[in-house]
mmCIF file of C-alpha atoms and ligand atoms in Angstrom:
data_model
loop_
_atom_site.group_PDB
_atom_site.id
_atom_site.type_symbol
_atom_site.label_atom_id
_atom_site.label_comp_id
_atom_site.label_asym_id
_atom_site.label_seq_id
_atom_site.Cartn_x
_atom_site.Cartn_y
_atom_site.Cartn_z
ATOM 1 C CA MET A 5 0.000 0.000 0.000
ATOM 2 C CA THR A 6 1.138 3.613 -0.567
ATOM 3 C CA ASP A 7 -0.140 6.866 0.950
ATOM 4 C CA LYS A 8 -0.756 10.204 -0.853
ATOM 5 C CA THR A 9 2.905 11.113 -0.786
ATOM 6 C CA SER A 10 3.486 7.710 -2.406
ATOM 7 C CA GLN A 11 5.449 6.479 0.609
ATOM 8 C CA LYS A 12 5.196 2.759 1.057
ATOM 9 C CA ILE A 13 2.867 1.922 3.981
ATOM 10 C CA ILE A 14 3.251 -1.314 5.881
ATOM 11 C CA TYR A 15 0.185 -1.597 8.063
ATOM 12 C CA VAL A 16 0.669 -3.977 10.982
ATOM 13 C CA ASP A 17 -1.784 -2.380 13.413
ATOM 14 C CA ASN A 18 -4.825 -4.500 12.610
ATOM 15 C CA ASN A 19 -5.861 -4.990 16.246
ATOM 16 C CA ALA A 20 -6.429 -1.218 16.334
ATOM 17 C CA THR A 21 -8.453 -1.201 13.144
ATOM 18 C CA THR A 22 -8.468 -2.854 9.733
ATOM 19 C CA ALA A 23 -8.585 -1.786 6.104
ATOM 20 C CA ILE A 24 -12.062 -1.732 4.591
ATOM 21 C CA ALA A 25 -12.515 -4.752 2.343
ATOM 22 C CA PRO A 26 -13.443 -3.679 -1.226
ATOM 23 C CA GLU A 27 -16.337 -6.169 -1.189
ATOM 24 C CA VAL A 28 -17.654 -4.500 1.991
ATOM 25 C CA ARG A 29 -17.359 -1.031 0.493
ATOM 26 C CA ASP A 30 -19.159 -2.131 -2.696
ATOM 27 C CA ALA A 31 -21.998 -3.666 -0.685
ATOM 28 C CA MET A 32 -22.452 -0.391 1.219
ATOM 29 C CA MET A 33 -22.526 1.983 -1.746
ATOM 30 C CA PRO A 34 -26.200 1.611 -2.861
ATOM 31 C CA TYR A 35 -27.324 2.722 0.604
ATOM 32 C CA PHE A 36 -25.601 6.076 0.095
ATOM 33 C CA SER A 37 -27.589 6.727 -3.064
ATOM 34 C CA GLU A 38 -30.730 4.937 -4.233
ATOM 35 C CA LYS A 39 -31.470 2.751 -1.183
ATOM 36 C CA TYR A 40 -32.208 5.411 1.409
ATOM 37 C CA ALA A 41 -35.678 4.548 2.807
ATOM 38 C CA ASN A 42 -36.418 3.957 6.456
ATOM 39 C CA PRO A 43 -36.766 0.213 7.006
ATOM 40 C CA SER A 44 -39.575 0.803 9.528
ATOM 41 C CA SER A 45 -41.747 2.553 6.908
ATOM 42 C CA MET A 46 -44.909 0.880 5.628
ATOM 43 C CA HIS A 47 -44.060 1.323 1.946
ATOM 44 C CA THR A 48 -42.469 -1.345 -0.211
ATOM 45 C CA PHE A 49 -39.302 0.766 -0.600
ATOM 46 C CA GLY A 50 -38.717 0.639 3.181
ATOM 47 C CA GLY A 51 -39.749 -3.008 3.381
ATOM 48 C CA ARG A 52 -37.029 -3.982 0.934
ATOM 49 C CA LEU A 53 -34.428 -2.407 3.177
ATOM 50 C CA ALA A 54 -35.826 -4.219 6.194
ATOM 51 C CA ARG A 55 -35.218 -7.417 4.272
ATOM 52 C CA ASP A 56 -31.635 -6.334 3.533
ATOM 53 C CA ILE A 57 -31.109 -5.915 7.283
ATOM 54 C CA ASP A 58 -32.524 -9.397 7.898
ATOM 55 C CA ALA A 59 -30.144 -10.825 5.284
ATOM 56 C CA ALA A 60 -27.145 -9.160 6.958
ATOM 57 C CA ARG A 61 -28.326 -10.342 10.377
ATOM 58 C CA GLU A 62 -28.437 -13.887 9.069
ATOM 59 C CA LYS A 63 -24.835 -13.617 7.825
ATOM 60 C CA VAL A 64 -23.639 -12.414 11.235
ATOM 61 C CA ALA A 65 -25.572 -15.254 12.888
ATOM 62 C CA ILE A 66 -23.909 -17.828 10.630
ATOM 63 C CA LEU A 67 -20.425 -16.571 11.541
ATOM 64 C CA LEU A 68 -21.251 -16.747 15.252
ATOM 65 C CA GLY A 69 -23.219 -20.002 15.120
ATOM 66 C CA ALA A 70 -26.239 -18.176 16.542
ATOM 67 C CA ASN A 71 -29.894 -17.593 15.650
ATOM 68 C CA SER A 72 -30.479 -14.378 13.741
ATOM 69 C CA SER A 73 -33.047 -13.291 16.373
ATOM 70 C CA GLU A 74 -30.169 -13.225 18.887
ATOM 71 C CA ILE A 75 -28.182 -10.622 16.911
ATOM 72 C CA VAL A 76 -28.576 -6.949 17.885
ATOM 73 C CA PHE A 77 -26.797 -4.276 15.846
ATOM 74 C CA THR A 78 -25.016 -1.544 17.818
ATOM 75 C CA SER A 79 -22.592 1.251 16.908
ATOM 76 C CA CYS A 80 -19.321 -0.384 18.029
ATOM 77 C CA GLY A 81 -17.646 -2.867 20.350
ATOM 78 C CA THR A 82 -17.599 -0.337 23.185
ATOM 79 C CA GLU A 83 -21.361 0.119 23.007
ATOM 80 C CA SER A 84 -21.869 -3.655 22.952
ATOM 81 C CA ASP A 85 -19.668 -4.100 26.041
ATOM 82 C CA ASN A 86 -21.449 -1.290 27.905
ATOM 83 C CA ALA A 87 -24.881 -2.547 26.854
ATOM 84 C CA ALA A 88 -24.059 -6.095 27.983
ATOM 85 C CA ILE A 89 -23.211 -4.971 31.508
ATOM 86 C CA PHE A 90 -25.638 -2.077 31.974
ATOM 87 C CA GLY A 91 -28.385 -4.093 30.275
ATOM 88 C CA THR A 92 -27.967 -7.010 32.685
ATOM 89 C CA LEU A 93 -27.688 -5.328 36.089
ATOM 90 C CA PRO A 94 -31.273 -3.958 36.337
ATOM 91 C CA SER A 95 -32.649 -7.497 35.930
ATOM 92 C CA TYR A 96 -30.819 -8.633 39.071
ATOM 93 C CA PRO A 97 -31.288 -5.743 41.526
ATOM 94 C CA GLU A 98 -30.441 -7.986 44.476
ATOM 95 C CA LYS A 99 -27.037 -8.932 42.984
ATOM 96 C CA LYS A 100 -24.347 -6.348 43.674
ATOM 97 C CA HIS A 101 -21.191 -8.196 42.648
ATOM 98 C CA LEU A 102 -19.443 -8.379 39.256
ATOM 99 C CA ILE A 103 -16.382 -10.229 38.043
ATOM 100 C CA THR A 104 -14.067 -9.188 35.255
ATOM 101 C CA THR A 105 -10.299 -9.252 34.677
ATOM 102 C CA ARG A 106 -7.399 -6.831 34.932
ATOM 103 C CA ILE A 107 -6.585 -7.270 31.270
ATOM 104 C CA GLU A 108 -9.915 -6.260 29.711
ATOM 105 C CA HIS A 109 -10.223 -3.500 27.155
ATOM 106 C CA PRO A 110 -11.164 -0.139 28.739
ATOM 107 C CA ALA A 111 -14.682 -0.639 27.298
ATOM 108 C CA VAL A 112 -15.205 -3.160 30.128
ATOM 109 C CA LEU A 113 -12.555 -2.106 32.635
ATOM 110 C CA THR A 114 -13.793 1.455 33.047
ATOM 111 C CA VAL A 115 -17.383 0.219 33.403
ATOM 112 C CA GLY A 116 -16.188 -2.017 36.258
ATOM 113 C CA GLU A 117 -14.382 0.896 37.907
ATOM 114 C CA TYR A 118 -17.423 3.139 37.457
ATOM 115 C CA LEU A 119 -19.730 0.542 39.026
ATOM 116 C CA GLN A 120 -17.323 0.178 41.931
ATOM 117 C CA ARG A 121 -17.755 3.889 42.623
ATOM 118 C CA ARG A 122 -21.539 3.378 42.418
ATOM 119 C CA GLY A 123 -21.565 0.833 45.238
ATOM 120 C CA TYR A 124 -21.033 -2.435 43.384
ATOM 121 C CA GLU A 125 -18.347 -4.841 44.483
ATOM 122 C CA VAL A 126 -16.130 -5.753 41.547
ATOM 123 C CA THR A 127 -13.566 -8.565 41.473
ATOM 124 C CA PHE A 128 -10.796 -8.019 38.916
ATOM 125 C CA LEU A 129 -9.179 -11.395 38.220
ATOM 126 C CA GLY A 130 -5.396 -11.316 37.906
ATOM 127 C CA VAL A 131 -3.125 -12.997 35.369
ATOM 128 C CA ASP A 132 0.247 -14.734 35.547
ATOM 129 C CA SER A 133 3.470 -13.548 33.912
ATOM 130 C CA LYS A 134 2.288 -14.879 30.525
ATOM 131 C CA GLY A 135 -1.062 -13.116 30.847
ATOM 132 C CA ARG A 136 -2.999 -16.324 31.612
ATOM 133 C CA LEU A 137 -6.098 -16.435 33.820
ATOM 134 C CA ASP A 138 -6.540 -19.075 36.495
ATOM 135 C CA PRO A 139 -10.001 -20.725 36.210
ATOM 136 C CA ASP A 140 -9.782 -21.643 39.909
ATOM 137 C CA GLU A 141 -9.574 -17.979 40.823
ATOM 138 C CA LEU A 142 -12.865 -17.464 38.971
ATOM 139 C CA ARG A 143 -14.348 -20.488 40.767
ATOM 140 C CA ARG A 144 -13.308 -19.035 44.132
ATOM 141 C CA SER A 145 -14.552 -15.540 43.285
ATOM 142 C CA ILE A 146 -18.035 -16.345 42.027
ATOM 143 C CA ARG A 147 -20.801 -15.798 44.574
ATOM 144 C CA LYS A 148 -24.574 -16.033 44.904
ATOM 145 C CA ASP A 149 -24.809 -12.292 44.335
ATOM 146 C CA THR A 150 -22.554 -12.209 41.233
ATOM 147 C CA ALA A 151 -24.783 -10.619 38.602
ATOM 148 C CA ILE A 152 -22.451 -10.887 35.618
ATOM 149 C CA VAL A 153 -19.000 -12.168 34.706
ATOM 150 C CA SER A 154 -17.329 -10.358 31.792
ATOM 151 C CA ILE A 155 -14.192 -11.908 30.284
ATOM 152 C CA MET A 156 -12.612 -11.236 26.914
ATOM 153 C CA TRP A 157 -12.128 -14.111 24.467
ATOM 154 C CA ALA A 158 -8.834 -12.755 23.153
ATOM 155 C CA ASN A 159 -6.679 -9.908 24.363
ATOM 156 C CA ASN A 160 -6.071 -7.003 21.996
ATOM 157 C CA GLU A 161 -2.542 -6.216 23.235
ATOM 158 C CA ILE A 162 -0.862 -9.590 23.680
ATOM 159 C CA GLY A 163 -3.259 -11.744 21.666
ATOM 160 C CA ASN A 164 -3.838 -14.354 24.412
ATOM 161 C CA ILE A 165 -6.871 -16.572 23.825
ATOM 162 C CA TYR A 166 -8.740 -17.499 27.014
ATOM 163 C CA PRO A 167 -10.448 -20.861 27.706
ATOM 164 C CA ILE A 168 -13.915 -19.386 27.334
ATOM 165 C CA GLU A 169 -15.873 -22.644 27.476
ATOM 166 C CA GLU A 170 -14.136 -23.792 30.671
ATOM 167 C CA LEU A 171 -14.671 -20.362 32.247
ATOM 168 C CA GLY A 172 -18.274 -20.306 31.001
ATOM 169 C CA GLN A 173 -19.021 -23.591 32.718
ATOM 170 C CA ILE A 174 -17.821 -22.138 36.010
ATOM 171 C CA VAL A 175 -20.033 -19.093 35.480
ATOM 172 C CA LYS A 176 -23.048 -21.310 34.777
ATOM 173 C CA ASP A 177 -22.363 -23.468 37.846
ATOM 174 C CA GLY A 178 -22.389 -20.195 39.793
ATOM 175 C CA ASP A 179 -25.714 -19.171 38.211
ATOM 176 C CA SER A 180 -24.419 -15.896 36.783
ATOM 177 C CA VAL A 181 -24.715 -14.204 33.396
ATOM 178 C CA PHE A 182 -21.661 -14.661 31.161
ATOM 179 C CA HIS A 183 -20.560 -11.836 28.853
ATOM 180 C CA VAL A 184 -17.666 -12.318 26.453
ATOM 181 C CA ASP A 185 -15.900 -9.503 24.634
ATOM 182 C CA ALA A 186 -15.044 -11.268 21.385
ATOM 183 C CA VAL A 187 -14.000 -8.134 19.498
ATOM 184 C CA GLN A 188 -10.514 -9.527 18.765
ATOM 185 C CA ALA A 189 -11.542 -13.170 18.444
ATOM 186 C CA VAL A 190 -14.174 -12.894 15.721
ATOM 187 C CA GLY A 191 -12.858 -13.947 12.329
ATOM 188 C CA LYS A 192 -9.683 -15.383 13.852
ATOM 189 C CA ILE A 193 -11.053 -18.333 15.795
ATOM 190 C CA PRO A 194 -14.180 -20.431 15.167
ATOM 191 C CA ILE A 195 -17.166 -19.465 17.301
ATOM 192 C CA ASN A 196 -20.266 -21.586 17.784
ATOM 193 C CA LEU A 197 -22.713 -19.988 20.164
ATOM 194 C CA HIS A 198 -25.358 -22.696 19.674
ATOM 195 C CA LYS A 199 -23.252 -24.951 21.849
ATOM 196 C CA SER A 200 -21.894 -22.509 24.338
ATOM 197 C CA SER A 201 -22.415 -21.166 27.822
ATOM 198 C CA ILE A 202 -22.062 -17.574 26.608
ATOM 199 C CA ASP A 203 -25.125 -15.398 27.250
ATOM 200 C CA LEU A 204 -23.865 -12.130 25.759
ATOM 201 C CA LEU A 205 -21.088 -11.499 23.250
ATOM 202 C CA SER A 206 -19.618 -8.331 21.713
ATOM 203 C CA LEU A 207 -18.308 -7.906 18.179
ATOM 204 C CA SER A 208 -16.909 -4.853 16.388
ATOM 205 C CA GLY A 209 -17.090 -4.377 12.613
ATOM 206 C CA HIS A 210 -13.958 -2.304 12.127
ATOM 207 C CA LYS A 211 -11.769 -5.160 13.407
ATOM 208 C CA ILE A 212 -13.045 -7.333 10.550
ATOM 209 C CA HIS A 213 -12.731 -4.922 7.636
ATOM 210 C CA THR A 214 -15.835 -2.703 7.828
ATOM 211 C CA PRO A 215 -15.583 1.045 8.409
ATOM 212 C CA LYS A 216 -15.835 2.240 12.012
ATOM 213 C CA GLY A 217 -19.360 2.637 13.365
ATOM 214 C CA ILE A 218 -20.964 -0.802 13.557
ATOM 215 C CA GLY A 219 -20.991 -3.497 16.202
ATOM 216 C CA VAL A 220 -23.094 -6.394 17.433
ATOM 217 C CA LEU A 221 -24.326 -7.579 20.769
ATOM 218 C CA TYR A 222 -25.366 -11.227 20.728
ATOM 219 C CA ILE A 223 -28.059 -11.898 23.322
ATOM 220 C CA LYS A 224 -28.786 -15.582 23.834
ATOM 221 C CA ARG A 225 -32.486 -16.364 23.661
ATOM 222 C CA GLY A 226 -33.977 -16.238 27.155
ATOM 223 C CA THR A 227 -31.296 -13.942 28.616
ATOM 224 C CA ARG A 228 -32.757 -11.179 30.770
ATOM 225 C CA PHE A 229 -31.809 -7.860 29.192
ATOM 226 C CA ARG A 230 -32.982 -4.275 29.756
ATOM 227 C CA PRO A 231 -32.281 -2.033 26.728
ATOM 228 C CA TYR A 232 -29.382 0.288 27.286
ATOM 229 C CA ILE A 233 -30.523 2.701 24.561
ATOM 230 C CA MET A 234 -34.260 3.385 24.646
ATOM 231 C CA GLY A 235 -36.555 4.878 22.038
ATOM 232 C CA GLY A 236 -38.190 3.182 19.070
ATOM 233 C CA HIS A 237 -38.806 -0.530 18.750
ATOM 234 C CA GLN A 238 -35.894 -1.291 16.396
ATOM 235 C CA GLU A 239 -33.871 -4.446 17.003
ATOM 236 C CA ARG A 240 -36.931 -5.985 18.696
ATOM 237 C CA GLY A 241 -36.859 -3.306 21.344
ATOM 238 C CA ARG A 242 -33.341 -4.169 22.446
ATOM 239 C CA ARG A 243 -31.527 -1.214 20.838
ATOM 240 C CA ALA A 244 -33.457 1.829 19.686
ATOM 241 C CA GLY A 245 -32.425 4.127 16.842
ATOM 242 C CA THR A 246 -33.025 4.047 13.082
ATOM 243 C CA GLU A 247 -30.850 1.315 11.688
ATOM 244 C CA ASN A 248 -27.462 2.168 10.184
ATOM 245 C CA ILE A 249 -28.242 0.186 7.049
ATOM 246 C CA PRO A 250 -25.099 0.825 4.955
ATOM 247 C CA TYR A 251 -22.910 -0.381 7.792
ATOM 248 C CA ILE A 252 -25.198 -3.272 8.666
ATOM 249 C CA ALA A 253 -25.073 -4.435 5.033
ATOM 250 C CA GLY A 254 -21.288 -4.007 5.044
ATOM 251 C CA LEU A 255 -20.972 -6.017 8.234
ATOM 252 C CA GLY A 256 -22.978 -8.850 6.688
ATOM 253 C CA VAL A 257 -20.460 -9.094 3.864
ATOM 254 C CA ALA A 258 -17.523 -8.731 6.277
ATOM 255 C CA CYS A 259 -18.844 -11.718 8.235
ATOM 256 C CA GLU A 260 -19.101 -13.804 5.062
ATOM 257 C CA LEU A 261 -15.521 -12.863 4.224
ATOM 258 C CA ALA A 262 -14.400 -13.653 7.776
ATOM 259 C CA MET A 263 -15.754 -17.184 7.343
ATOM 260 C CA LYS A 264 -14.063 -17.516 3.983
ATOM 261 C CA TYR A 265 -10.670 -16.310 5.220
ATOM 262 C CA MET A 266 -10.640 -17.932 8.677
ATOM 263 C CA ASP A 267 -8.324 -20.718 7.477
ATOM 264 C CA GLU A 268 -5.991 -18.198 5.883
ATOM 265 C CA GLU A 269 -5.788 -16.311 9.205
ATOM 266 C CA ASN A 270 -4.562 -19.490 10.811
ATOM 267 C CA THR A 271 -2.125 -20.478 8.054
ATOM 268 C CA ARG A 272 -0.734 -17.665 5.898
ATOM 269 C CA VAL A 273 -1.273 -14.831 8.401
ATOM 270 C CA LYS A 274 0.080 -16.958 11.225
ATOM 271 C CA SER A 275 3.164 -17.922 9.247
ATOM 272 C CA MET A 276 3.904 -14.242 8.527
ATOM 273 C CA ARG A 277 3.525 -13.501 12.238
ATOM 274 C CA ASP A 278 5.777 -16.417 13.164
ATOM 275 C CA HIS A 279 8.395 -15.398 10.603
ATOM 276 C CA LEU A 280 8.482 -11.805 11.870
ATOM 277 C CA GLU A 281 8.625 -12.922 15.491
ATOM 278 C CA LYS A 282 11.329 -15.505 14.899
ATOM 279 C CA ARG A 283 13.557 -13.061 13.046
ATOM 280 C CA ILE A 284 13.122 -10.313 15.656
ATOM 281 C CA LEU A 285 13.769 -12.595 18.615
ATOM 282 C CA SER A 286 16.833 -14.186 17.041
ATOM 283 C CA GLU A 287 18.377 -11.113 15.403
ATOM 284 C CA ILE A 288 17.733 -8.330 17.923
ATOM 285 C CA PRO A 289 19.383 -8.628 21.358
ATOM 286 C CA SER A 290 17.294 -8.285 24.542
ATOM 287 C CA ALA A 291 13.994 -8.677 22.722
ATOM 288 C CA SER A 292 11.362 -10.855 24.395
ATOM 289 C CA LEU A 293 7.827 -11.991 23.671
ATOM 290 C CA ASN A 294 4.930 -10.860 25.857
ATOM 291 C CA GLY A 295 1.970 -13.195 26.301
ATOM 292 C CA ASP A 296 1.208 -16.875 26.003
ATOM 293 C CA PRO A 297 3.171 -18.342 23.082
ATOM 294 C CA GLU A 298 0.783 -21.302 22.854
ATOM 295 C CA HIS A 299 -2.719 -19.901 23.116
ATOM 296 C CA ARG A 300 -2.552 -16.789 21.053
ATOM 297 C CA LEU A 301 -4.314 -15.124 18.128
ATOM 298 C CA PRO A 302 -2.613 -16.070 14.867
ATOM 299 C CA ASN A 303 -2.026 -12.441 13.873
ATOM 300 C CA THR A 304 -0.598 -10.849 17.025
ATOM 301 C CA SER A 305 2.909 -10.459 18.355
ATOM 302 C CA ASN A 306 3.801 -8.230 21.300
ATOM 303 C CA ILE A 307 7.542 -7.823 21.787
ATOM 304 C CA SER A 308 9.545 -5.882 24.363
ATOM 305 C CA PHE A 309 12.822 -4.223 23.432
ATOM 306 C CA GLU A 310 14.497 -3.728 26.753
ATOM 307 C CA PHE A 311 15.870 -0.337 27.860
ATOM 308 C CA ILE A 312 14.220 1.760 25.129
ATOM 309 C CA GLU A 313 10.914 3.572 24.805
ATOM 310 C CA GLY A 314 8.269 1.949 22.630
ATOM 311 C CA GLU A 315 7.156 5.403 21.481
ATOM 312 C CA ALA A 316 10.624 6.195 20.156
ATOM 313 C CA ILE A 317 10.669 2.929 18.190
ATOM 314 C CA LEU A 318 7.206 3.657 16.806
ATOM 315 C CA LEU A 319 8.162 7.137 15.636
ATOM 316 C CA MET A 320 11.193 5.799 13.805
ATOM 317 C CA LEU A 321 9.215 2.922 12.307
ATOM 318 C CA ASP A 322 6.639 5.464 11.198
ATOM 319 C CA ARG A 323 9.312 7.319 9.237
ATOM 320 C CA ALA A 324 9.892 4.094 7.331
ATOM 321 C CA GLY A 325 6.138 3.844 6.658
ATOM 322 C CA ILE A 326 5.575 1.075 9.208
ATOM 323 C CA CYS A 327 2.400 1.425 11.294
ATOM 324 C CA ALA A 328 2.478 -0.545 14.554
ATOM 325 C CA SER A 329 1.397 0.135 18.158
ATOM 326 C CA SER A 330 3.109 0.480 21.486
ATOM 327 C CA GLY A 331 1.995 -0.964 24.783
ATOM 328 C CA SER A 332 2.117 2.393 26.499
ATOM 329 C CA ALA A 333 -0.550 5.031 26.742
ATOM 330 C CA CYS A 334 0.471 8.633 26.935
ATOM 331 C CA THR A 335 -1.698 10.023 29.705
ATOM 332 C CA SER A 336 -1.320 13.524 31.085
ATOM 333 C CA GLY A 337 2.195 13.856 29.772
ATOM 334 C CA SER A 338 3.564 10.752 31.485
ATOM 335 C CA LEU A 339 4.116 7.492 29.674
ATOM 336 C CA GLU A 340 2.317 4.739 31.534
ATOM 337 C CA PRO A 341 3.065 1.162 30.509
ATOM 338 C CA SER A 342 -0.020 -0.756 29.390
ATOM 339 C CA HIS A 343 -2.355 -2.033 32.106
ATOM 340 C CA VAL A 344 -2.079 -5.495 30.549
ATOM 341 C CA LEU A 345 1.708 -5.671 30.851
ATOM 342 C CA ARG A 346 1.492 -4.229 34.355
ATOM 343 C CA ALA A 347 -1.053 -6.896 35.356
ATOM 344 C CA MET A 348 1.424 -9.499 34.057
ATOM 345 C CA GLY A 349 4.168 -8.009 36.203
ATOM 346 C CA VAL A 350 6.393 -7.317 33.183
ATOM 347 C CA GLN A 351 9.520 -5.490 34.340
ATOM 348 C CA PHE A 352 9.462 -1.721 33.931
ATOM 349 C CA THR A 353 12.447 -1.683 31.529
ATOM 350 C CA LYS A 354 10.656 -4.158 29.284
ATOM 351 C CA ALA A 355 7.102 -2.856 29.586
ATOM 352 C CA HIS A 356 8.164 0.592 28.364
ATOM 353 C CA GLY A 357 9.745 -0.803 25.228
ATOM 354 C CA SER A 358 6.909 -2.977 24.004
ATOM 355 C CA ILE A 359 5.592 -2.968 20.452
ATOM 356 C CA ARG A 360 2.537 -4.773 19.121
ATOM 357 C CA PHE A 361 2.545 -6.017 15.554
ATOM 358 C CA SER A 362 -0.851 -7.214 14.336
ATOM 359 C CA MET A 363 -1.263 -8.548 10.829
ATOM 360 C CA SER A 364 -4.209 -9.231 8.507
ATOM 361 C CA ARG A 365 -4.884 -11.041 5.255
ATOM 362 C CA TYR A 366 -3.840 -7.864 3.408
ATOM 363 C CA ASN A 367 -0.199 -8.227 4.537
ATOM 364 C CA GLN A 368 2.527 -9.948 2.560
ATOM 365 C CA MET A 369 5.526 -11.980 3.710
ATOM 366 C CA ASP A 370 8.077 -9.563 2.183
ATOM 367 C CA GLU A 371 6.664 -6.837 4.435
ATOM 368 C CA MET A 372 7.782 -8.833 7.463
ATOM 369 C CA ASP A 373 11.371 -8.784 6.220
ATOM 370 C CA TYR A 374 11.070 -5.063 5.480
ATOM 371 C CA ILE A 375 10.021 -4.499 9.114
ATOM 372 C CA VAL A 376 12.954 -6.483 10.526
ATOM 373 C CA GLU A 377 15.463 -4.743 8.262
ATOM 374 C CA HIS A 378 14.280 -1.347 9.536
ATOM 375 C CA LEU A 379 13.767 -2.372 13.140
ATOM 376 C CA LYS A 380 17.293 -3.708 13.677
ATOM 377 C CA PRO A 381 19.120 -0.382 13.100
ATOM 378 C CA ILE A 382 16.370 1.562 14.916
ATOM 379 C CA VAL A 383 16.756 -0.493 18.093
ATOM 380 C CA ALA A 384 20.561 -0.366 17.861
ATOM 381 C CA ARG A 385 20.518 3.410 17.385
ATOM 382 C CA LEU A 386 18.121 4.065 20.265
ATOM 383 C CA ARG A 387 20.223 1.925 22.565
ATOM 384 C CA GLU A 388 23.362 3.798 21.542
ATOM 385 C CA MET A 389 21.568 7.018 22.458
ATOM 386 C CA SER A 390 20.683 5.729 25.970
ATOM 387 C CA PRO A 391 23.693 6.156 28.231
ATOM 388 C CA GLY A 392 24.861 2.976 29.922
ATOM 389 C CA VAL A 393 22.621 0.589 27.979
ATOM 390 C CA GLU A 394 25.366 -0.709 25.711
ATOM 391 C CA SER A 395 27.422 -1.827 28.699
ATOM 392 C CA ILE A 396 24.431 -3.588 30.326
ATOM 393 C CA LEU A 397 23.779 -5.496 27.118
ATOM 394 C CA LYS A 398 27.392 -6.628 26.734
HETATM 395 N N1 LIG B 1069 -12.847 -4.770 23.119
HETATM 396 C C1 LIG B 1069 -11.655 -5.073 22.610
HETATM 397 C C2 LIG B 1069 -10.978 -6.324 23.037
HETATM 398 C C3 LIG B 1069 -11.041 -4.228 21.688
HETATM 399 O O1 LIG B 1069 -9.845 -4.536 21.196
HETATM 400 C C4 LIG B 1069 -11.715 -3.052 21.301
HETATM 401 C C5 LIG B 1069 -11.076 -2.094 20.374
HETATM 402 O O2 LIG B 1069 -9.868 -2.052 20.263
HETATM 403 C C6 LIG B 1069 -12.979 -2.786 21.850
HETATM 404 C C7 LIG B 1069 -13.520 -3.667 22.753
HETATM 405 C C8 LIG B 1069 -13.746 -1.563 21.468
HETATM 406 O O3 LIG B 1069 -14.293 -1.694 20.175
HETATM 407 P P1 LIG B 1069 -14.708 -0.406 19.332
HETATM 408 O O4 LIG B 1069 -13.462 0.243 18.866
HETATM 409 O O5 LIG B 1069 -15.537 -0.948 18.208
HETATM 410 O O6 LIG B 1069 -15.506 0.460 20.227
#
């Protein structure tokens, strides 16, 4: 890919967002011109669009192994996560306890912290040094008054995949509602909700090649749910607001493509990831992998380069047209290492120098070599610039 200045762009930040698939874009276009009616209208013109929504809903349901009546369109993964939690609590007014983990996306984490301030008791499950959860800790934490347990299927920063079915069984034994943030898992690992203990599940379109602005909340039939956004009767009264048809249609196609390319994610994309990772770890000194090497998304690699700032690496990669992410968040002028790496107890000198590479089916193998060839001198140069580092590394 090239940008407007015709600089080569190597995009390896797909856990942040993905390129819009041309098939998705094409499917959306008619809704920006001739197909503009309101699907709730009585006329035939509107009715046709209602059928288009049903067709897209069916495609999402097929990808998730769900019934189409269980699919609710939202605006994004964050809304789905918020709706799952805020939509559950009013149905269990006597239950004042929630469980989640320290490594959730802020879309869940900040809701947990907010509820804590509002008088709820919230248990944040910890992780080990590889970012793994301990199912026994969940078993010990669940109580009679646990309203909902919210655990992500796969982590956006380190790519760890969690044993959702095992955890779900524990939640069911404890008679709680189980919400799973599957924003990073969808399209990368097979999901079959027909045979699962998951009650609520979040998906985000822009992680699977739609534009930003569309998400899904799966609500298993029979799950108690109070709408989080109220108004009209759209989405069977579970999420009000005139439907965002272009994006819904685009998401339908994105889900079909996700099914089609799932194998490729786990073969070609994975082999690019493995090649990049292997070269970096063997050719760059004091580089180490963050996360669980065994149970990990096929597209994600989070690597720490000890003694240097991730932001500095990113800026220099950017100059070479390489788009990646760091595991630090710049808040109020101070660079805080990611909450995920902190929860794992990753050493300060490593946590600050972490970079996440996340690939997609639009990457090519030669791009991985291009990244390594640029990364090697960047890391060497930054270490030369940090006094004392060279002698520590010797
Ligand atoms: N959950 C996870 C695991 C994510 O990675 C993200 C986005 O990065 C979200 C939720 C939020 O999704 P959205 O950007 O669609 O609001």
